[in-house]
PDB file of C-alpha atoms in Angstrom:
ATOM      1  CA  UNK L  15       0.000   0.000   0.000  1.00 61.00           C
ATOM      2  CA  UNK L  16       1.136   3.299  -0.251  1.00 69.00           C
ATOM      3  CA  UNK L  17      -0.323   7.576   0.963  1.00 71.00           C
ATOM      4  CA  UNK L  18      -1.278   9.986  -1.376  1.00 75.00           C
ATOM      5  CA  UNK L  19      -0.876  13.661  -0.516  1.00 75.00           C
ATOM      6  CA  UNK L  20      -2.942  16.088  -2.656  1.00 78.00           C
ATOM      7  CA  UNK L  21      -1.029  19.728  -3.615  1.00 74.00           C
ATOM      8  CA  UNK L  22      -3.823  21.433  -1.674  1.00 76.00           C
ATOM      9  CA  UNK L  23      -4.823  21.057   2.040  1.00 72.00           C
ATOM     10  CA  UNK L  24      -8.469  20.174   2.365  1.00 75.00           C
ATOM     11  CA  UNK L  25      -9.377  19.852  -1.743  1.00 81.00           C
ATOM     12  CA  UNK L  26     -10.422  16.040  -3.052  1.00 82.00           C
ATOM     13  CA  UNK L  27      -7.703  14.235  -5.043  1.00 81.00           C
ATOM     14  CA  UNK L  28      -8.012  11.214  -7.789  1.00 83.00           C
ATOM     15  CA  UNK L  29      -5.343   8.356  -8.431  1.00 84.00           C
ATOM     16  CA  UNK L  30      -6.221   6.613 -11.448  1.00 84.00           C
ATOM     17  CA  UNK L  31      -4.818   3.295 -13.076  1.00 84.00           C
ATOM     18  CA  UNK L  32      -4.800   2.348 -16.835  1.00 88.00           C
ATOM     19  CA  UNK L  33      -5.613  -0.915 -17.567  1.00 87.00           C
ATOM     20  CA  UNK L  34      -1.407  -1.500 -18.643  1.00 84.00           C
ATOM     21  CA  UNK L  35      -0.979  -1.863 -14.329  1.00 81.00           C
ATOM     22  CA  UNK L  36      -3.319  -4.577 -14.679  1.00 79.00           C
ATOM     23  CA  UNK L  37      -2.197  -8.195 -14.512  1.00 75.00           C
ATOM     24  CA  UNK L  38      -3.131  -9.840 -17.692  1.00 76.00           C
ATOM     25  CA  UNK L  39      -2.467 -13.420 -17.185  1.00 75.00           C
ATOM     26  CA  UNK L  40      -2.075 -15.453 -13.878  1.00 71.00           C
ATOM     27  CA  UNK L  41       1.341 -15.900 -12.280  1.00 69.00           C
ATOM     28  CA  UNK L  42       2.836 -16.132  -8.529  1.00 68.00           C
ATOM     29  CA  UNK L  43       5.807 -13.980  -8.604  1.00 65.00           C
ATOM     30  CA  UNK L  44       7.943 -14.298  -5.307  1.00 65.00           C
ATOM     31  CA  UNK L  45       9.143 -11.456  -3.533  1.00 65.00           C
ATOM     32  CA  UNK L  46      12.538 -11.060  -2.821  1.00 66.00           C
ATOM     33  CA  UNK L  47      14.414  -8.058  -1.915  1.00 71.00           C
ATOM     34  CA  UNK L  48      17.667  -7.276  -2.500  1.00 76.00           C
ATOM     35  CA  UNK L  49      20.094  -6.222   0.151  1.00 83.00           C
ATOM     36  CA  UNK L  50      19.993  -2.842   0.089  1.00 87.00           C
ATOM     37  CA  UNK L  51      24.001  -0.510  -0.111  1.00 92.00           C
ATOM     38  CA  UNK L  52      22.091   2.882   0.184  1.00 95.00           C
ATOM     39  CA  UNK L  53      23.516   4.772   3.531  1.00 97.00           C
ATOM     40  CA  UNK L  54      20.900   5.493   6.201  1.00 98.00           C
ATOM     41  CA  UNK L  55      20.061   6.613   9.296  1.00 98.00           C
ATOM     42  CA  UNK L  56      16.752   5.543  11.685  1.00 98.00           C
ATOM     43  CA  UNK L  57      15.759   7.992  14.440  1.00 97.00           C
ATOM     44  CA  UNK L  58      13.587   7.044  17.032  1.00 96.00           C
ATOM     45  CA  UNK L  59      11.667   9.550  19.703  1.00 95.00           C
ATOM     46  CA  UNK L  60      10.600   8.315  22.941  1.00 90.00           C
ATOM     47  CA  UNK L  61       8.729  10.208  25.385  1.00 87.00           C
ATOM     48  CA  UNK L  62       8.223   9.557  29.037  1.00 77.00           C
ATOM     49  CA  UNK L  63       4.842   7.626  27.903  1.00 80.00           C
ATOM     50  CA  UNK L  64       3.344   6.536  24.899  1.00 84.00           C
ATOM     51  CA  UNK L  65       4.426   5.573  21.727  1.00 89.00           C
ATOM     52  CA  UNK L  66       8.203   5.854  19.740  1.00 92.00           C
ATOM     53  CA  UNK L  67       7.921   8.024  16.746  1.00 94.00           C
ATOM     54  CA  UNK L  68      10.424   7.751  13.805  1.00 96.00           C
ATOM     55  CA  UNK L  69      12.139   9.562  10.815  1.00 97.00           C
ATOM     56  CA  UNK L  70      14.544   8.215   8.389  1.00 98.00           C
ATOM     57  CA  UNK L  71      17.666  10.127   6.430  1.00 98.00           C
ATOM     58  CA  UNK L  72      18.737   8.266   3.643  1.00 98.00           C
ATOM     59  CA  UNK L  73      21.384   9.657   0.494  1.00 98.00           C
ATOM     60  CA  UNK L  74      21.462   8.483  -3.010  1.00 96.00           C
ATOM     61  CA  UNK L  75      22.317  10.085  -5.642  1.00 95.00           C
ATOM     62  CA  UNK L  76      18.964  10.711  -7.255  1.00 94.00           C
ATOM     63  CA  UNK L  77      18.180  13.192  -4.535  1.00 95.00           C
ATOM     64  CA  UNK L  78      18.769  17.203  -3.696  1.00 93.00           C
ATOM     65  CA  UNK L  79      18.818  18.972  -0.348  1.00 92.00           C
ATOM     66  CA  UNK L  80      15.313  20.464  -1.645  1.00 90.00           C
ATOM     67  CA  UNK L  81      11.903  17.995  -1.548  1.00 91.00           C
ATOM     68  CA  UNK L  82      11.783  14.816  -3.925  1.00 92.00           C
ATOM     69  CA  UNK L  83       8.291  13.818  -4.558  1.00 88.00           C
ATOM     70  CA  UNK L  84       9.679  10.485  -5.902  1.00 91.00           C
ATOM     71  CA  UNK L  85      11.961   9.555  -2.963  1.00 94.00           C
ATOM     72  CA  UNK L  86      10.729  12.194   0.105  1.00 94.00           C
ATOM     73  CA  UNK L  87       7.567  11.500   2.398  1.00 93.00           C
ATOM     74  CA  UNK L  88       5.838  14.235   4.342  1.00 92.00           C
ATOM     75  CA  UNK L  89       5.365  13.778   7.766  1.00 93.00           C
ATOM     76  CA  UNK L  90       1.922  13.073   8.745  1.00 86.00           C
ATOM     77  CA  UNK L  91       0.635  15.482  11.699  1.00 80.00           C
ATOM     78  CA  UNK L  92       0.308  13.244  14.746  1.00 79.00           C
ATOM     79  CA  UNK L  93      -2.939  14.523  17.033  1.00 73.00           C
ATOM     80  CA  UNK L  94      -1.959  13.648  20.650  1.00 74.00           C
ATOM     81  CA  UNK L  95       1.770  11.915  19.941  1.00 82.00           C
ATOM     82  CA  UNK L  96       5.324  11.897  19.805  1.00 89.00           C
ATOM     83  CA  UNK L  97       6.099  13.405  16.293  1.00 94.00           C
ATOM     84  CA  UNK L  98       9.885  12.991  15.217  1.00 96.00           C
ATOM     85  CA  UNK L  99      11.045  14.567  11.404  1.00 96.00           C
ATOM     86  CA  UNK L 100      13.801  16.187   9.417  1.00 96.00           C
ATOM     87  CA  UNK L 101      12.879  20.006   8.604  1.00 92.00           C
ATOM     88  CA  UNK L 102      14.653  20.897   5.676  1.00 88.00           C
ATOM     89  CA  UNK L 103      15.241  25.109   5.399  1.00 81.00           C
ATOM     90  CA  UNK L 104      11.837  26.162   3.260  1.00 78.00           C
ATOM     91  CA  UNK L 105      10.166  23.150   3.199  1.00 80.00           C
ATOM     92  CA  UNK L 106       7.807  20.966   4.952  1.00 89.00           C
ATOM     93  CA  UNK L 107       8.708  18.336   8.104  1.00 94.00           C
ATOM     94  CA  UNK L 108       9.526  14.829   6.811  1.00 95.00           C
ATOM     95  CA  UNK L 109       9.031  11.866   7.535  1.00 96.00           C
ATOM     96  CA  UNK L 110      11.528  10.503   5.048  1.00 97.00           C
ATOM     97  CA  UNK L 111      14.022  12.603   3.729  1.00 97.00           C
ATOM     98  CA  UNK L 112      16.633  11.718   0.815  1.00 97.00           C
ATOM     99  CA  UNK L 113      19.688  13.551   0.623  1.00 96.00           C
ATOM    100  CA  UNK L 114      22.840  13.701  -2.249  1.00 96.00           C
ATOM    101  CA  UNK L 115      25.409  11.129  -1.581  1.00 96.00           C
ATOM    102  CA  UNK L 116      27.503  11.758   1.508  1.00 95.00           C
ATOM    103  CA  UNK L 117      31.076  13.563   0.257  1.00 92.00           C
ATOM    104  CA  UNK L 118      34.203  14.788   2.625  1.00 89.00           C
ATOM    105  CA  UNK L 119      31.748  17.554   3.840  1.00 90.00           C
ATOM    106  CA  UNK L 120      29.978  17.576   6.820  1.00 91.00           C
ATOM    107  CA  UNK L 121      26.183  17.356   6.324  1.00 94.00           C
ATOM    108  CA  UNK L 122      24.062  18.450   8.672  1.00 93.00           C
ATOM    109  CA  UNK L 123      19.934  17.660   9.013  1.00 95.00           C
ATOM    110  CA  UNK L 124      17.996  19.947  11.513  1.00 95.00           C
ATOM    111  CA  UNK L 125      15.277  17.841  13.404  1.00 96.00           C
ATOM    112  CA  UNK L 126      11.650  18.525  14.157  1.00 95.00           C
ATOM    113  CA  UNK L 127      10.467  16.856  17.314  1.00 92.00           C
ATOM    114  CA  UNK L 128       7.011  17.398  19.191  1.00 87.00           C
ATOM    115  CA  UNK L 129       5.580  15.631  22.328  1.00 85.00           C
ATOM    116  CA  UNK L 130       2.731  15.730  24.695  1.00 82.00           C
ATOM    117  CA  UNK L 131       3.258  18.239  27.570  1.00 79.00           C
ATOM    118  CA  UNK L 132       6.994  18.890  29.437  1.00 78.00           C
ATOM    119  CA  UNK L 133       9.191  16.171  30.816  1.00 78.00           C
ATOM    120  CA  UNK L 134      12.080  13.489  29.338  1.00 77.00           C
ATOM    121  CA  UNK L 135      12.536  12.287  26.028  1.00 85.00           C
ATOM    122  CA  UNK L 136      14.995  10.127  24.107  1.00 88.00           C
ATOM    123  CA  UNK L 137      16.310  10.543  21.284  1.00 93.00           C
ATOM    124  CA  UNK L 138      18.533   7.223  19.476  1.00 93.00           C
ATOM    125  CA  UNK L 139      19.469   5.878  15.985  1.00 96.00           C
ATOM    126  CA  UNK L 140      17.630   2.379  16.118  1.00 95.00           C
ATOM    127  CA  UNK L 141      19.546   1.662  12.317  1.00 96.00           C
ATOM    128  CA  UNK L 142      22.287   2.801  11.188  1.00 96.00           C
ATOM    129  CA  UNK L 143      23.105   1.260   7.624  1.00 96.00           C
ATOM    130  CA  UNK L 144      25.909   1.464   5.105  1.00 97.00           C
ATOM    131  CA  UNK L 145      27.491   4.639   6.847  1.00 96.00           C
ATOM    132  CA  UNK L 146      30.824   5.286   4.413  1.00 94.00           C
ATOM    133  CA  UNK L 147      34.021   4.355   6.799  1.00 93.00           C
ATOM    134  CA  UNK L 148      35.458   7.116   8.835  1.00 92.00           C
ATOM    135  CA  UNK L 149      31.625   8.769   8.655  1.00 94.00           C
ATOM    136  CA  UNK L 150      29.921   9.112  12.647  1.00 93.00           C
ATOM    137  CA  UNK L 151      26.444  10.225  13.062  1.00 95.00           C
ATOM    138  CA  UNK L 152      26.267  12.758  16.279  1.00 93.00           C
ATOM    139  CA  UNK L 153      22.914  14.406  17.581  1.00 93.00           C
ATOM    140  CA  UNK L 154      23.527  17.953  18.235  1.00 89.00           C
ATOM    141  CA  UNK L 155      21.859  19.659  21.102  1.00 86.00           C
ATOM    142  CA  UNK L 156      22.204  23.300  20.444  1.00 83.00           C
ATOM    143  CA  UNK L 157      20.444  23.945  23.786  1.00 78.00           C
ATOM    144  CA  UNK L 158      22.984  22.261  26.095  1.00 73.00           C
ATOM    145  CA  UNK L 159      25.400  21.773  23.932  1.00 75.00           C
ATOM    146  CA  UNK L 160      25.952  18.432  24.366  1.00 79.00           C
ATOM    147  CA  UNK L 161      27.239  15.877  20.949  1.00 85.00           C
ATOM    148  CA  UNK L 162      26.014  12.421  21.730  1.00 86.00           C
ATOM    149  CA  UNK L 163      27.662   9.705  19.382  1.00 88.00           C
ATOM    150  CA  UNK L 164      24.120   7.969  17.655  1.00 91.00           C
ATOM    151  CA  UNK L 165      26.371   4.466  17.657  1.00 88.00           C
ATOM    152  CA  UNK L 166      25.862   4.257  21.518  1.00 78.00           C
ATOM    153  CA  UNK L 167      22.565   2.071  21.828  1.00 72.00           C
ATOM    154  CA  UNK L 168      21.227   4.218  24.723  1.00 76.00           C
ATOM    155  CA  UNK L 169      20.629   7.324  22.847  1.00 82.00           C
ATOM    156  CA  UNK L 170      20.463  10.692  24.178  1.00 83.00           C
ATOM    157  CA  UNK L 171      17.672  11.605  27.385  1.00 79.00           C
ATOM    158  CA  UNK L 172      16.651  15.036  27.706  1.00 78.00           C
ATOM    159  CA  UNK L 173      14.417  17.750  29.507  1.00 76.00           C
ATOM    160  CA  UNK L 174      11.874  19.012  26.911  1.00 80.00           C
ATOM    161  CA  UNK L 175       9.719  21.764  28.740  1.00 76.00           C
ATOM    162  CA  UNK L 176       6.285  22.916  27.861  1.00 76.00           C
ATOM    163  CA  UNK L 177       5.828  25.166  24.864  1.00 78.00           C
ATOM    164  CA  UNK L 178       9.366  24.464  24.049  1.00 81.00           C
ATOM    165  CA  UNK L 179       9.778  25.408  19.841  1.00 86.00           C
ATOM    166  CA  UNK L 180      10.148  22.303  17.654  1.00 89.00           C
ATOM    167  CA  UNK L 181      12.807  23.043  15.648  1.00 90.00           C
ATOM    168  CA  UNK L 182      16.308  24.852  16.299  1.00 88.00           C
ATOM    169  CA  UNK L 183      17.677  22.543  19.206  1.00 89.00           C
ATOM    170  CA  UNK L 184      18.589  19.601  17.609  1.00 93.00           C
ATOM    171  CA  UNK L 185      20.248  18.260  14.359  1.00 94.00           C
ATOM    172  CA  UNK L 186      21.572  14.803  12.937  1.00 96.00           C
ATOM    173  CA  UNK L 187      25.670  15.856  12.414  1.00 94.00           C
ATOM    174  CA  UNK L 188      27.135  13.284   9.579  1.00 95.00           C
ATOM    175  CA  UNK L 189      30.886  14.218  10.038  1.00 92.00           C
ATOM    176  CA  UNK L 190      34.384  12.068   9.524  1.00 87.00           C
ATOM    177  CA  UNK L 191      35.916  14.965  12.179  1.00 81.00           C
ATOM    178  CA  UNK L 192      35.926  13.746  15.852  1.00 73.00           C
ATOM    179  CA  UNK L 193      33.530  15.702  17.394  1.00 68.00           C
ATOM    180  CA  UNK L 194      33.864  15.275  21.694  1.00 54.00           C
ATOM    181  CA  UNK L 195      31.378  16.600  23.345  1.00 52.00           C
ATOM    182  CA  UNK L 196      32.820  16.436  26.741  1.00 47.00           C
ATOM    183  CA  UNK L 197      35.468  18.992  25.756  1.00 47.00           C
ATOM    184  CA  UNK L 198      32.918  21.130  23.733  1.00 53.00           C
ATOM    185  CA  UNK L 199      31.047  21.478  27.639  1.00 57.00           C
ATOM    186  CA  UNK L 200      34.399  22.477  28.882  1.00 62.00           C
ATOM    187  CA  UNK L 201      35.059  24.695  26.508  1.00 71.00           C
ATOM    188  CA  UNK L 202      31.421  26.612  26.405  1.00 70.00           C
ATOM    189  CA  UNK L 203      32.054  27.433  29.986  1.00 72.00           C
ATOM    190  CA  UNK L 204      35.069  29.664  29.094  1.00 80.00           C
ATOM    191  CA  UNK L 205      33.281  31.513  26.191  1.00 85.00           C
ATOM    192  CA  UNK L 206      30.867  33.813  27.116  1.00 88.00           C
ATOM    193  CA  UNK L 207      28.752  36.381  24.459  1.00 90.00           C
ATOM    194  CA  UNK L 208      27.562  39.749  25.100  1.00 92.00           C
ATOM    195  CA  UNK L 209      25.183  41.863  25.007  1.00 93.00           C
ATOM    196  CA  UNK L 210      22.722  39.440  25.084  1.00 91.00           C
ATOM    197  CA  UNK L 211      19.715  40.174  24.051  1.00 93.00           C
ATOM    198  CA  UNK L 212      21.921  41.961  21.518  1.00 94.00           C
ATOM    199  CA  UNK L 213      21.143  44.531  19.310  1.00 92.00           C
ATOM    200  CA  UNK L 214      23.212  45.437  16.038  1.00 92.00           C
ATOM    201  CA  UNK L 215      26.905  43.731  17.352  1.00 93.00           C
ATOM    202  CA  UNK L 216      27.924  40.945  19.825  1.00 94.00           C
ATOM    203  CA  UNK L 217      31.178  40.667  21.449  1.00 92.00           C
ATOM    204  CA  UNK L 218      32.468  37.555  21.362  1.00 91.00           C
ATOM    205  CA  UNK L 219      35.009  36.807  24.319  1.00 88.00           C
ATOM    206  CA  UNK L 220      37.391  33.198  24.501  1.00 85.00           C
ATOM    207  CA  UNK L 221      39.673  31.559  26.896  1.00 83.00           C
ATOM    208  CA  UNK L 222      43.315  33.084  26.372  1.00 80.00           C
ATOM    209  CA  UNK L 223      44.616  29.844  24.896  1.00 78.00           C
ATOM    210  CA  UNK L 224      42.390  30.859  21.696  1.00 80.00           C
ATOM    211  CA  UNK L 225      43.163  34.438  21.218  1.00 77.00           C
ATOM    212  CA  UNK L 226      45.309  34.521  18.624  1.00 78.00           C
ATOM    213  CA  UNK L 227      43.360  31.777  16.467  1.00 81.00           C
ATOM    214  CA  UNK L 228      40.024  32.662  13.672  1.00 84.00           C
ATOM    215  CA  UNK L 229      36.821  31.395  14.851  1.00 86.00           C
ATOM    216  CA  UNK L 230      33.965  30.637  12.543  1.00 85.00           C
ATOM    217  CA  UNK L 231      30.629  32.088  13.599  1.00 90.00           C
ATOM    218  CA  UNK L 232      27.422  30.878  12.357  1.00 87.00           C
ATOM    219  CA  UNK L 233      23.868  32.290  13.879  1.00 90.00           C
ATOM    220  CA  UNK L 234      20.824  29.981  12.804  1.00 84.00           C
ATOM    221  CA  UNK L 235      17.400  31.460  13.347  1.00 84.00           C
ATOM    222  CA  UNK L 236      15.051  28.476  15.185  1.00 75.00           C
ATOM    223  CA  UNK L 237      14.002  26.870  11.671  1.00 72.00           C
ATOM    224  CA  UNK L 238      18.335  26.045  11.703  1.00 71.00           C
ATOM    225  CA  UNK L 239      18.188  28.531   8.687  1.00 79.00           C
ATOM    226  CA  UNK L 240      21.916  30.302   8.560  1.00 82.00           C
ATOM    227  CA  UNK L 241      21.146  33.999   8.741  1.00 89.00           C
ATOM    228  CA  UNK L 242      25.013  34.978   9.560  1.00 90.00           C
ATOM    229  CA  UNK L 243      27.963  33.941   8.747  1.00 87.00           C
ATOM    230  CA  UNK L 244      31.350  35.300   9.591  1.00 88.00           C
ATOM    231  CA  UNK L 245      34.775  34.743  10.405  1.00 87.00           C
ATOM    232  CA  UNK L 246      35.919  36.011  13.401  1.00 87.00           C
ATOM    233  CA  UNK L 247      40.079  36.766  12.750  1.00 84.00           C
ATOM    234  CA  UNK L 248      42.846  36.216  14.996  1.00 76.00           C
ATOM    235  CA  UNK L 249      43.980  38.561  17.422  1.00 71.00           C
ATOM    236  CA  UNK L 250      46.044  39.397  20.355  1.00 63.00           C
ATOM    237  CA  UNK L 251      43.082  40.015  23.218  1.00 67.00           C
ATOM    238  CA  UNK L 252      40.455  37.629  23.835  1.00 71.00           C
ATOM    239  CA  UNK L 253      37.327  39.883  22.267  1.00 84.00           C
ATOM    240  CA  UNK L 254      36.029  39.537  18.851  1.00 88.00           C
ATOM    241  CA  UNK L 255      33.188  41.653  17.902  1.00 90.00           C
ATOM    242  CA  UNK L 256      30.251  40.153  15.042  1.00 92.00           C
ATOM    243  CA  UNK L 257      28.141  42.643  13.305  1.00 93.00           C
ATOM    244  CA  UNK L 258      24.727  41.543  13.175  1.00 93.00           C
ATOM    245  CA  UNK L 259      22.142  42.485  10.624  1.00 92.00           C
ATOM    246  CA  UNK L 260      18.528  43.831  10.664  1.00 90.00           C
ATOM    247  CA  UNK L 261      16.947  40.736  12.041  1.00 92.00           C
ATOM    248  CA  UNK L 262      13.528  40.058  13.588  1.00 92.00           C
ATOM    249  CA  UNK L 263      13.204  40.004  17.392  1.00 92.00           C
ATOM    250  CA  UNK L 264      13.754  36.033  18.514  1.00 91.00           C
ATOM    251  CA  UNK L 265      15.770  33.636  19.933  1.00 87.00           C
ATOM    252  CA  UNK L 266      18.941  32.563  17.749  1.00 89.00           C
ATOM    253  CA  UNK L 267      21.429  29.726  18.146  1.00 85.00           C
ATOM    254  CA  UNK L 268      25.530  31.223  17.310  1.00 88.00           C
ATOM    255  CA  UNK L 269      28.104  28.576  16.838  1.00 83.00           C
ATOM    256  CA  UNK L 270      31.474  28.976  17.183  1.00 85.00           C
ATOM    257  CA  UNK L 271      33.719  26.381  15.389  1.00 80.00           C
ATOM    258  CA  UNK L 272      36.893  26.887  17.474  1.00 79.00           C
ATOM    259  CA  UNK L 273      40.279  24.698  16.951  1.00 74.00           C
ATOM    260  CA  UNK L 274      39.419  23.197  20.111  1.00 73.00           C
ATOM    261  CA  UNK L 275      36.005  22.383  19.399  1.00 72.00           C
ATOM    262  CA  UNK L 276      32.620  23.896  18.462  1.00 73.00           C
ATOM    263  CA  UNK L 277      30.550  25.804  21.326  1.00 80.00           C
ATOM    264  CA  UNK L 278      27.200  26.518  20.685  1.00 79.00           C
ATOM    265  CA  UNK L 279      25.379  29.371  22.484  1.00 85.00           C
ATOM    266  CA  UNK L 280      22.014  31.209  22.405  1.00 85.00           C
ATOM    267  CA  UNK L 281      21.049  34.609  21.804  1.00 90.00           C
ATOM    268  CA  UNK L 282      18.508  36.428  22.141  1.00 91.00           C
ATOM    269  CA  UNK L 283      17.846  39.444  19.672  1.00 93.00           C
ATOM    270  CA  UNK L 284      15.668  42.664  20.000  1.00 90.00           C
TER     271      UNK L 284
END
């Protein structure tokens, strides 16, 4: 079996068949699947109670970052549930989402993830398939910034509270680079951001051990749409100042890819 999703909310749709889908003559084919090579990875959401809710990444070379109507599948609005997708920038939540063929680069998927009132979650990789060698799934918490390895079984438990956005706290990280997150914590505690809310600059201020090295900057609105980008030169004091556009009043997320890891802080803009 298989959905059908009309173009228009609320308007009737038709699927038709010609009589060339029909079986003409009697036959028992047999079923057998291949083994599949395509890379993949299975997320699961599990709330405190009720049921696990799942999205799927997959990459093949048929696909673009954009929406495939042959190889993506909307998600499917869940009424009282744990809902679980990949929000691509400008489209719709999905359910499944196909992605070009994993390169050198690191790719990163921003997740959609609803539940039922405040309390713990987890969030896992039940499958992980056909990965290239060298490549490690993380989940990204830009909230805590905490980078949990998706090959431990256990997952990742967190503190969701009530009215909490769904998108712009966590993302699927596909990356060959060693990414620890226990030195990322570390390291977040010695870089602190100000103003903040900011206005039309924020200062920028590391440990002493990174002053004289560029940091990459990268402010995501909470759809993980960039909005900023900016590299942050060298210097000899410990300050580095970003200009910030005209942007609309919110809460943003500003990484900073450092030589000793990423840190990943929020800011609020007015």
């Amino acid at each position: 079996g298989f959905f059908v999703r009309t173009s228009a909310a609320a308007t009737p749709g038709i699927v038709g068949f010609s009589n060339a889908a029909r079986l003409g003559s009697y036959a028992s084919p047999v079923f057998n699947r291949a083994t599949s090579t395509t890379p993949l990875v299975r997320l699961a959401l599990q709330p405190a109670t009720g049921p696990t809710d799942e999205a799927v990444v997959y990459f093949t070379a048929d696909a673009t970052i954009g929406f495939d109507a042959l190889l993506d599948a909307t998600k499917l609005p869940s009424a009282n549930g744990a809902s679980l997708a990949s929000q691509p920038a400008g489209s719709q939540p999905l359910a499944i989402n196909a992605l070009p063929p994993l390169g050198t680069a690191d790719v990163e998927v921003s997740l959609r993830l609803q539940a039922p009132g405040a309390g713990l979650r987890t969030l896992r990789a039940p499958e992980l398939r056909n990965l290239p060698a060298g490549t490690v799934p993380y989940l990204r918490d830009a909230q805590t910034g905490a980078v949990t390895d998706l090959r431990q079984v256990a997952g990742y438990t967190f503190t969701q509270a009530t009215g909490e956005p769904a998108t712009g706290r966590f993302s699927l990280l596909l990356t060959s680079r060693r990414v620890l997150a226990t030195t990322s914590n570390q390291l977040s505690g010695q870089v602190s951001i100000y103003p903040n809310p900011a206005h039309s600059q924020v200062a920028v201020q590391l440990p002493a051990t990174l002053s004289g090295q560029p940091v990459r900057a990268t402010l995501l609105n909470s759809l993980g749409q960039v909005m900023v980008q900016s590299s942050l030169p060298g210097s000899a004091g410990a300050v580095r100042t970003m200009p910030l556009p005209a942007l609309a009043t919110g809460i943003y997320t500003l990484r900073l890819q450092t030589s000793a890891g990423l840190v990943v802080k929020r800011l609020a803009i007015e």
